[in-house]
Amino acid sequence: MAQLSRTMLRKKRRLSEFKASRSQPKLDTLGDHHLLASPRSPAPEYSIYFTRQKSNSSRLGPEFFDQPAITLARAFLGQILVRRLPDGTEVRGRVVETEAYLGAEDEAAHSRGGRQTPRNKGMFMKPGTLYVYIIYGMYYCMNVSSQGEGACILLRSLEPVEGLEMMRQLRNAHRKGAARALKDRELCNGPSKLCQALAIDKSFDQRDLAEEEAIWLEQGPERPGEHTVVAAARIGINYAGEWALKPLRFYIQGNPYVSVVDRKVEQEMQASG
């Protein structure tokens, strides 16, 4: 009888141990690393946040635009203007020509006399604000506000560096008939041409170039030397009297993408050493 009791007790103990072992997960079944290692975070290169930060790492912020108009007009030279189109395509152009407009005192400025209207409001907003206006009822020009009431920079010409075929398509959309093929230097060599090539219209007026997702400015790989920057008279402002002659247009000497070259000024620069 005692032997039977001991046998039954051993069977009950083995049965209990078996049930307990079935209720516990085995490391070799689930994998040691799965249980012991901490969860792995996504690699930065696959994160949207890190990817976008990387692509915009050279983007110029608000402090860049917070300069007097003349200083900013020169500082723009050599920088890269980037336009992201609605389908995600990006086109880029190196700024090679600008004009400075000094605000109330400048007879050629839309803000002359301190005049502020709904049309030119962007000129009076914080530095880096876009001021886009229309000329001849069909062409756009893009400006960027600077320090100073009503002061801004007109972007005159770009040297295309990325997305040239897309720029060509956008430019051709504004041309009539079977026009000849555009050369690369003709894509952005003028304020209205660059707006066409970058699909810039009135909807960009008053946007912030330091924060906008569709257009921004990146630091260029190299800045032009002081001796290669030409300061000449602005274009198409003969109505502005003595202000039409002031050297407030700046361009990179020798760059084939500049809209208008001033040979006389360049010769004077060369003569003065």
mmCIF file of N, CA and C in Angstrom, residues 44-125:
data_model
loop_
_atom_site.group_PDB
_atom_site.id
_atom_site.type_symbol
_atom_site.label_atom_id
_atom_site.label_comp_id
_atom_site.label_asym_id
_atom_site.label_seq_id
_atom_site.Cartn_x
_atom_site.Cartn_y
_atom_site.Cartn_z
ATOM 1 N N PRO A 44 18.596 55.583 -39.412
ATOM 2 C CA PRO A 44 18.326 56.965 -39.816
ATOM 3 C C PRO A 44 18.137 57.150 -41.304
ATOM 4 N N GLU A 45 18.879 56.379 -42.132
ATOM 5 C CA GLU A 45 18.796 56.611 -43.561
ATOM 6 C C GLU A 45 17.439 56.229 -44.147
ATOM 7 N N TYR A 46 16.637 55.473 -43.391
ATOM 8 C CA TYR A 46 15.319 55.102 -43.879
ATOM 9 C C TYR A 46 14.221 55.978 -43.290
ATOM 10 N N SER A 47 14.598 56.913 -42.446
ATOM 11 C CA SER A 47 13.618 57.795 -41.810
ATOM 12 C C SER A 47 13.347 59.003 -42.686
ATOM 13 N N ILE A 48 12.077 59.331 -42.883
ATOM 14 C CA ILE A 48 11.730 60.518 -43.668
ATOM 15 C C ILE A 48 12.347 61.750 -43.050
ATOM 16 N N TYR A 49 12.314 61.838 -41.717
ATOM 17 C CA TYR A 49 12.849 63.022 -41.041
ATOM 18 C C TYR A 49 14.322 63.221 -41.368
ATOM 19 N N PHE A 50 15.113 62.136 -41.183
ATOM 20 C CA PHE A 50 16.548 62.278 -41.417
ATOM 21 C C PHE A 50 16.865 62.470 -42.890
ATOM 22 N N THR A 51 16.104 61.815 -43.755
ATOM 23 C CA THR A 51 16.356 61.971 -45.187
ATOM 24 C C THR A 51 16.146 63.407 -45.609
ATOM 25 N N ARG A 52 15.053 64.032 -45.166
ATOM 26 C CA ARG A 52 14.777 65.411 -45.563
ATOM 27 C C ARG A 52 15.800 66.366 -44.963
ATOM 28 N N GLN A 53 16.206 66.085 -43.721
ATOM 29 C CA GLN A 53 17.215 66.940 -43.111
ATOM 30 C C GLN A 53 18.521 66.895 -43.907
ATOM 31 N N LYS A 54 18.852 65.693 -44.368
ATOM 32 C CA LYS A 54 20.092 65.544 -45.116
ATOM 33 C C LYS A 54 20.042 66.310 -46.422
ATOM 34 N N SER A 55 18.900 66.216 -47.145
ATOM 35 C CA SER A 55 18.795 66.863 -48.446
ATOM 36 C C SER A 55 18.778 68.383 -48.327
ATOM 37 N N ASN A 56 18.290 68.916 -47.177
ATOM 38 C CA ASN A 56 18.201 70.349 -47.002
ATOM 39 C C ASN A 56 19.267 70.879 -46.048
ATOM 40 N N SER A 57 20.339 70.101 -45.827
ATOM 41 C CA SER A 57 21.343 70.481 -44.843
ATOM 42 C C SER A 57 22.034 71.786 -45.197
ATOM 43 N N SER A 58 22.072 72.155 -46.491
ATOM 44 C CA SER A 58 22.752 73.381 -46.889
ATOM 45 C C SER A 58 21.773 74.528 -47.134
ATOM 46 N N ARG A 59 20.534 74.345 -46.725
ATOM 47 C CA ARG A 59 19.517 75.383 -46.923
ATOM 48 C C ARG A 59 19.866 76.617 -46.095
ATOM 49 N N LEU A 60 19.724 77.782 -46.710
ATOM 50 C CA LEU A 60 20.014 79.034 -46.030
ATOM 51 C C LEU A 60 18.783 79.517 -45.282
ATOM 52 N N GLY A 61 18.982 79.906 -44.026
ATOM 53 C CA GLY A 61 17.879 80.273 -43.155
ATOM 54 C C GLY A 61 17.631 81.766 -43.075
ATOM 55 N N PRO A 62 16.775 82.187 -42.154
ATOM 56 C CA PRO A 62 16.365 83.594 -42.039
ATOM 57 C C PRO A 62 17.512 84.574 -41.862
ATOM 58 N N GLU A 63 18.553 84.143 -41.162
ATOM 59 C CA GLU A 63 19.672 85.055 -40.903
ATOM 60 C C GLU A 63 20.382 85.468 -42.189
ATOM 61 N N PHE A 64 20.375 84.604 -43.202
ATOM 62 C CA PHE A 64 21.022 84.960 -44.465
ATOM 63 C C PHE A 64 20.320 86.143 -45.118
ATOM 64 N N PHE A 65 19.014 86.172 -45.106
ATOM 65 C CA PHE A 65 18.249 87.213 -45.788
ATOM 66 C C PHE A 65 18.203 88.526 -45.003
ATOM 67 N N ASP A 66 18.544 88.467 -43.745
ATOM 68 C CA ASP A 66 18.468 89.652 -42.883
ATOM 69 C C ASP A 66 19.722 90.519 -43.060
ATOM 70 N N GLN A 67 19.875 91.060 -44.269
ATOM 71 C CA GLN A 67 21.010 91.914 -44.619
ATOM 72 C C GLN A 67 20.494 93.110 -45.420
ATOM 73 N N PRO A 68 21.248 94.212 -45.456
ATOM 74 C CA PRO A 68 20.858 95.337 -46.312
ATOM 75 C C PRO A 68 20.795 94.896 -47.769
ATOM 76 N N ALA A 69 19.999 95.580 -48.568
ATOM 77 C CA ALA A 69 19.716 95.161 -49.947
ATOM 78 C C ALA A 69 20.977 94.963 -50.784
ATOM 79 N N ILE A 70 21.895 95.924 -50.755
ATOM 80 C CA ILE A 70 23.098 95.806 -51.586
ATOM 81 C C ILE A 70 23.940 94.615 -51.151
ATOM 82 N N THR A 71 24.112 94.460 -49.856
ATOM 83 C CA THR A 71 24.891 93.329 -49.329
ATOM 84 C C THR A 71 24.247 92.005 -49.711
ATOM 85 N N LEU A 72 22.921 91.946 -49.591
ATOM 86 C CA LEU A 72 22.208 90.710 -49.909
ATOM 87 C C LEU A 72 22.261 90.407 -51.397
ATOM 88 N N ALA A 73 22.161 91.451 -52.234
ATOM 89 C CA ALA A 73 22.220 91.242 -53.686
ATOM 90 C C ALA A 73 23.547 90.590 -54.077
ATOM 91 N N ARG A 74 24.623 91.007 -53.436
ATOM 92 C CA ARG A 74 25.931 90.401 -53.701
ATOM 93 C C ARG A 74 26.015 89.000 -53.105
ATOM 94 N N ALA A 75 25.440 88.826 -51.911
ATOM 95 C CA ALA A 75 25.522 87.532 -51.228
ATOM 96 C C ALA A 75 24.760 86.442 -51.976
ATOM 97 N N PHE A 76 23.742 86.825 -52.736
ATOM 98 C CA PHE A 76 22.966 85.855 -53.516
ATOM 99 C C PHE A 76 23.816 85.202 -54.608
ATOM 100 N N LEU A 77 24.777 85.932 -55.137
ATOM 101 C CA LEU A 77 25.573 85.408 -56.248
ATOM 102 C C LEU A 77 26.307 84.131 -55.837
ATOM 103 N N GLY A 78 26.157 83.100 -56.625
ATOM 104 C CA GLY A 78 26.810 81.827 -56.342
ATOM 105 C C GLY A 78 25.958 80.858 -55.545
ATOM 106 N N GLN A 79 24.863 81.337 -54.941
ATOM 107 C CA GLN A 79 23.986 80.444 -54.186
ATOM 108 C C GLN A 79 23.074 79.666 -55.146
ATOM 109 N N ILE A 80 22.489 78.585 -54.654
ATOM 110 C CA ILE A 80 21.676 77.703 -55.492
ATOM 111 C C ILE A 80 20.192 77.863 -55.139
ATOM 112 N N LEU A 81 19.403 78.255 -56.127
ATOM 113 C CA LEU A 81 17.959 78.355 -55.955
ATOM 114 C C LEU A 81 17.336 77.018 -56.354
ATOM 115 N N VAL A 82 16.518 76.456 -55.468
ATOM 116 C CA VAL A 82 15.920 75.140 -55.693
ATOM 117 C C VAL A 82 14.401 75.273 -55.764
ATOM 118 N N ARG A 83 13.831 74.644 -56.761
ATOM 119 C CA ARG A 83 12.365 74.616 -56.903
ATOM 120 C C ARG A 83 11.908 73.173 -56.927
ATOM 121 N N ARG A 84 11.037 72.811 -55.985
ATOM 122 C CA ARG A 84 10.454 71.468 -55.979
ATOM 123 C C ARG A 84 9.073 71.556 -56.615
ATOM 124 N N LEU A 85 8.895 70.883 -57.739
ATOM 125 C CA LEU A 85 7.640 70.915 -58.475
ATOM 126 C C LEU A 85 6.600 70.016 -57.804
ATOM 127 N N PRO A 86 5.324 70.169 -58.140
ATOM 128 C CA PRO A 86 4.270 69.386 -57.491
ATOM 129 C C PRO A 86 4.469 67.872 -57.553
ATOM 130 N N ASP A 87 5.132 67.371 -58.609
ATOM 131 C CA ASP A 87 5.346 65.926 -58.714
ATOM 132 C C ASP A 87 6.590 65.460 -57.972
ATOM 133 N N GLY A 88 7.264 66.382 -57.260
ATOM 134 C CA GLY A 88 8.458 66.033 -56.490
ATOM 135 C C GLY A 88 9.764 66.281 -57.215
ATOM 136 N N THR A 89 9.698 66.553 -58.507
ATOM 137 C CA THR A 89 10.907 66.850 -59.276
ATOM 138 C C THR A 89 11.543 68.143 -58.770
ATOM 139 N N GLU A 90 12.869 68.152 -58.645
ATOM 140 C CA GLU A 90 13.579 69.348 -58.210
ATOM 141 C C GLU A 90 14.460 69.882 -59.335
ATOM 142 N N VAL A 91 14.398 71.183 -59.546
ATOM 143 C CA VAL A 91 15.283 71.842 -60.505
ATOM 144 C C VAL A 91 16.105 72.855 -59.729
ATOM 145 N N ARG A 92 17.355 73.049 -60.184
ATOM 146 C CA ARG A 92 18.273 73.929 -59.466
ATOM 147 C C ARG A 92 18.992 74.866 -60.429
ATOM 148 N N GLY A 93 19.252 76.071 -59.932
ATOM 149 C CA GLY A 93 20.009 77.035 -60.715
ATOM 150 C C GLY A 93 20.893 77.894 -59.810
ATOM 151 N N ARG A 94 22.086 78.155 -60.278
ATOM 152 C CA ARG A 94 23.028 78.997 -59.532
ATOM 153 C C ARG A 94 22.733 80.463 -59.853
ATOM 154 N N VAL A 95 22.570 81.275 -58.837
ATOM 155 C CA VAL A 95 22.268 82.690 -59.041
ATOM 156 C C VAL A 95 23.509 83.399 -59.572
ATOM 157 N N VAL A 96 23.375 84.046 -60.745
ATOM 158 C CA VAL A 96 24.529 84.711 -61.357
ATOM 159 C C VAL A 96 24.289 86.201 -61.601
ATOM 160 N N GLU A 97 23.054 86.673 -61.358
ATOM 161 C CA GLU A 97 22.763 88.087 -61.601
ATOM 162 C C GLU A 97 21.592 88.541 -60.726
ATOM 163 N N THR A 98 21.761 89.673 -60.065
ATOM 164 C CA THR A 98 20.722 90.229 -59.198
ATOM 165 C C THR A 98 20.672 91.747 -59.362
ATOM 166 N N GLU A 99 19.601 92.347 -58.842
ATOM 167 C CA GLU A 99 19.497 93.803 -58.749
ATOM 168 C C GLU A 99 18.995 94.157 -57.361
ATOM 169 N N ALA A 100 19.514 95.239 -56.802
ATOM 170 C CA ALA A 100 19.084 95.708 -55.486
ATOM 171 C C ALA A 100 18.134 96.891 -55.648
ATOM 172 N N TYR A 101 17.062 96.893 -54.874
ATOM 173 C CA TYR A 101 16.116 98.008 -54.824
ATOM 174 C C TYR A 101 16.020 98.454 -53.365
ATOM 175 N N LEU A 102 16.284 99.731 -53.129
ATOM 176 C CA LEU A 102 16.586 100.207 -51.781
ATOM 177 C C LEU A 102 15.412 100.759 -50.990
ATOM 178 N N GLY A 103 14.217 100.679 -51.502
ATOM 179 C CA GLY A 103 13.082 101.126 -50.715
ATOM 180 C C GLY A 103 12.621 102.526 -51.067
ATOM 181 N N ALA A 104 12.150 103.272 -50.066
ATOM 182 C CA ALA A 104 11.483 104.559 -50.268
ATOM 183 C C ALA A 104 12.296 105.564 -51.078
ATOM 184 N N GLU A 105 13.591 105.646 -50.864
ATOM 185 C CA GLU A 105 14.422 106.629 -51.557
ATOM 186 C C GLU A 105 14.701 106.267 -53.012
ATOM 187 N N ASP A 106 14.515 105.009 -53.360
ATOM 188 C CA ASP A 106 14.872 104.493 -54.685
ATOM 189 C C ASP A 106 13.732 104.756 -55.671
ATOM 190 N N GLU A 107 13.972 105.646 -56.621
ATOM 191 C CA GLU A 107 12.938 106.019 -57.580
ATOM 192 C C GLU A 107 12.556 104.891 -58.536
ATOM 193 N N ALA A 108 13.368 103.852 -58.582
ATOM 194 C CA ALA A 108 13.065 102.707 -59.460
ATOM 195 C C ALA A 108 12.317 101.603 -58.728
ATOM 196 N N ALA A 109 12.191 101.722 -57.404
ATOM 197 C CA ALA A 109 11.547 100.673 -56.612
ATOM 198 C C ALA A 109 10.035 100.816 -56.628
ATOM 199 N N HIS A 110 9.331 99.715 -56.553
ATOM 200 C CA HIS A 110 7.870 99.749 -56.464
ATOM 201 C C HIS A 110 7.411 100.338 -55.136
ATOM 202 N N SER A 111 8.340 100.436 -54.187
ATOM 203 C CA SER A 111 8.030 100.990 -52.868
ATOM 204 C C SER A 111 8.509 102.435 -52.719
ATOM 205 N N ARG A 112 8.855 103.087 -53.842
ATOM 206 C CA ARG A 112 9.379 104.459 -53.764
ATOM 207 C C ARG A 112 8.408 105.376 -53.006
ATOM 208 N N GLY A 113 8.991 106.263 -52.210
ATOM 209 C CA GLY A 113 8.184 107.161 -51.399
ATOM 210 C C GLY A 113 7.534 106.488 -50.207
ATOM 211 N N GLY A 114 7.904 105.231 -49.928
ATOM 212 C CA GLY A 114 7.320 104.495 -48.812
ATOM 213 C C GLY A 114 5.928 103.980 -49.098
ATOM 214 N N ARG A 115 5.556 103.984 -50.369
ATOM 215 C CA ARG A 115 4.209 103.580 -50.764
ATOM 216 C C ARG A 115 4.033 102.069 -50.618
ATOM 217 N N GLN A 116 3.039 101.695 -49.806
ATOM 218 C CA GLN A 116 2.725 100.282 -49.614
ATOM 219 C C GLN A 116 1.316 100.007 -50.108
ATOM 220 N N THR A 117 1.184 98.983 -50.951
ATOM 221 C CA THR A 117 -0.109 98.606 -51.537
ATOM 222 C C THR A 117 -0.290 97.095 -51.395
ATOM 223 N N PRO A 118 -1.478 96.580 -51.653
ATOM 224 C CA PRO A 118 -1.663 95.124 -51.613
ATOM 225 C C PRO A 118 -0.717 94.404 -52.574
ATOM 226 N N ARG A 119 -0.384 95.058 -53.692
ATOM 227 C CA ARG A 119 0.496 94.429 -54.678
ATOM 228 C C ARG A 119 1.920 94.260 -54.151
ATOM 229 N N ASN A 120 2.462 95.303 -53.484
ATOM 230 C CA ASN A 120 3.877 95.253 -53.090
ATOM 231 C C ASN A 120 4.078 94.927 -51.610
ATOM 232 N N LYS A 121 3.076 94.386 -50.965
ATOM 233 C CA LYS A 121 3.145 94.111 -49.529
ATOM 234 C C LYS A 121 4.358 93.253 -49.168
ATOM 235 N N GLY A 122 4.703 92.304 -50.041
ATOM 236 C CA GLY A 122 5.836 91.417 -49.759
ATOM 237 C C GLY A 122 7.138 92.163 -49.550
ATOM 238 N N MET A 123 7.288 93.348 -50.166
ATOM 239 C CA MET A 123 8.517 94.133 -50.021
ATOM 240 C C MET A 123 8.678 94.664 -48.601
ATOM 241 N N PHE A 124 7.567 94.774 -47.865
ATOM 242 C CA PHE A 124 7.590 95.327 -46.514
ATOM 243 C C PHE A 124 7.537 94.249 -45.440
ATOM 244 N N MET A 125 7.499 93.009 -45.847
ATOM 245 C CA MET A 125 7.465 91.905 -44.889
ATOM 246 C C MET A 125 8.879 91.506 -44.498
#
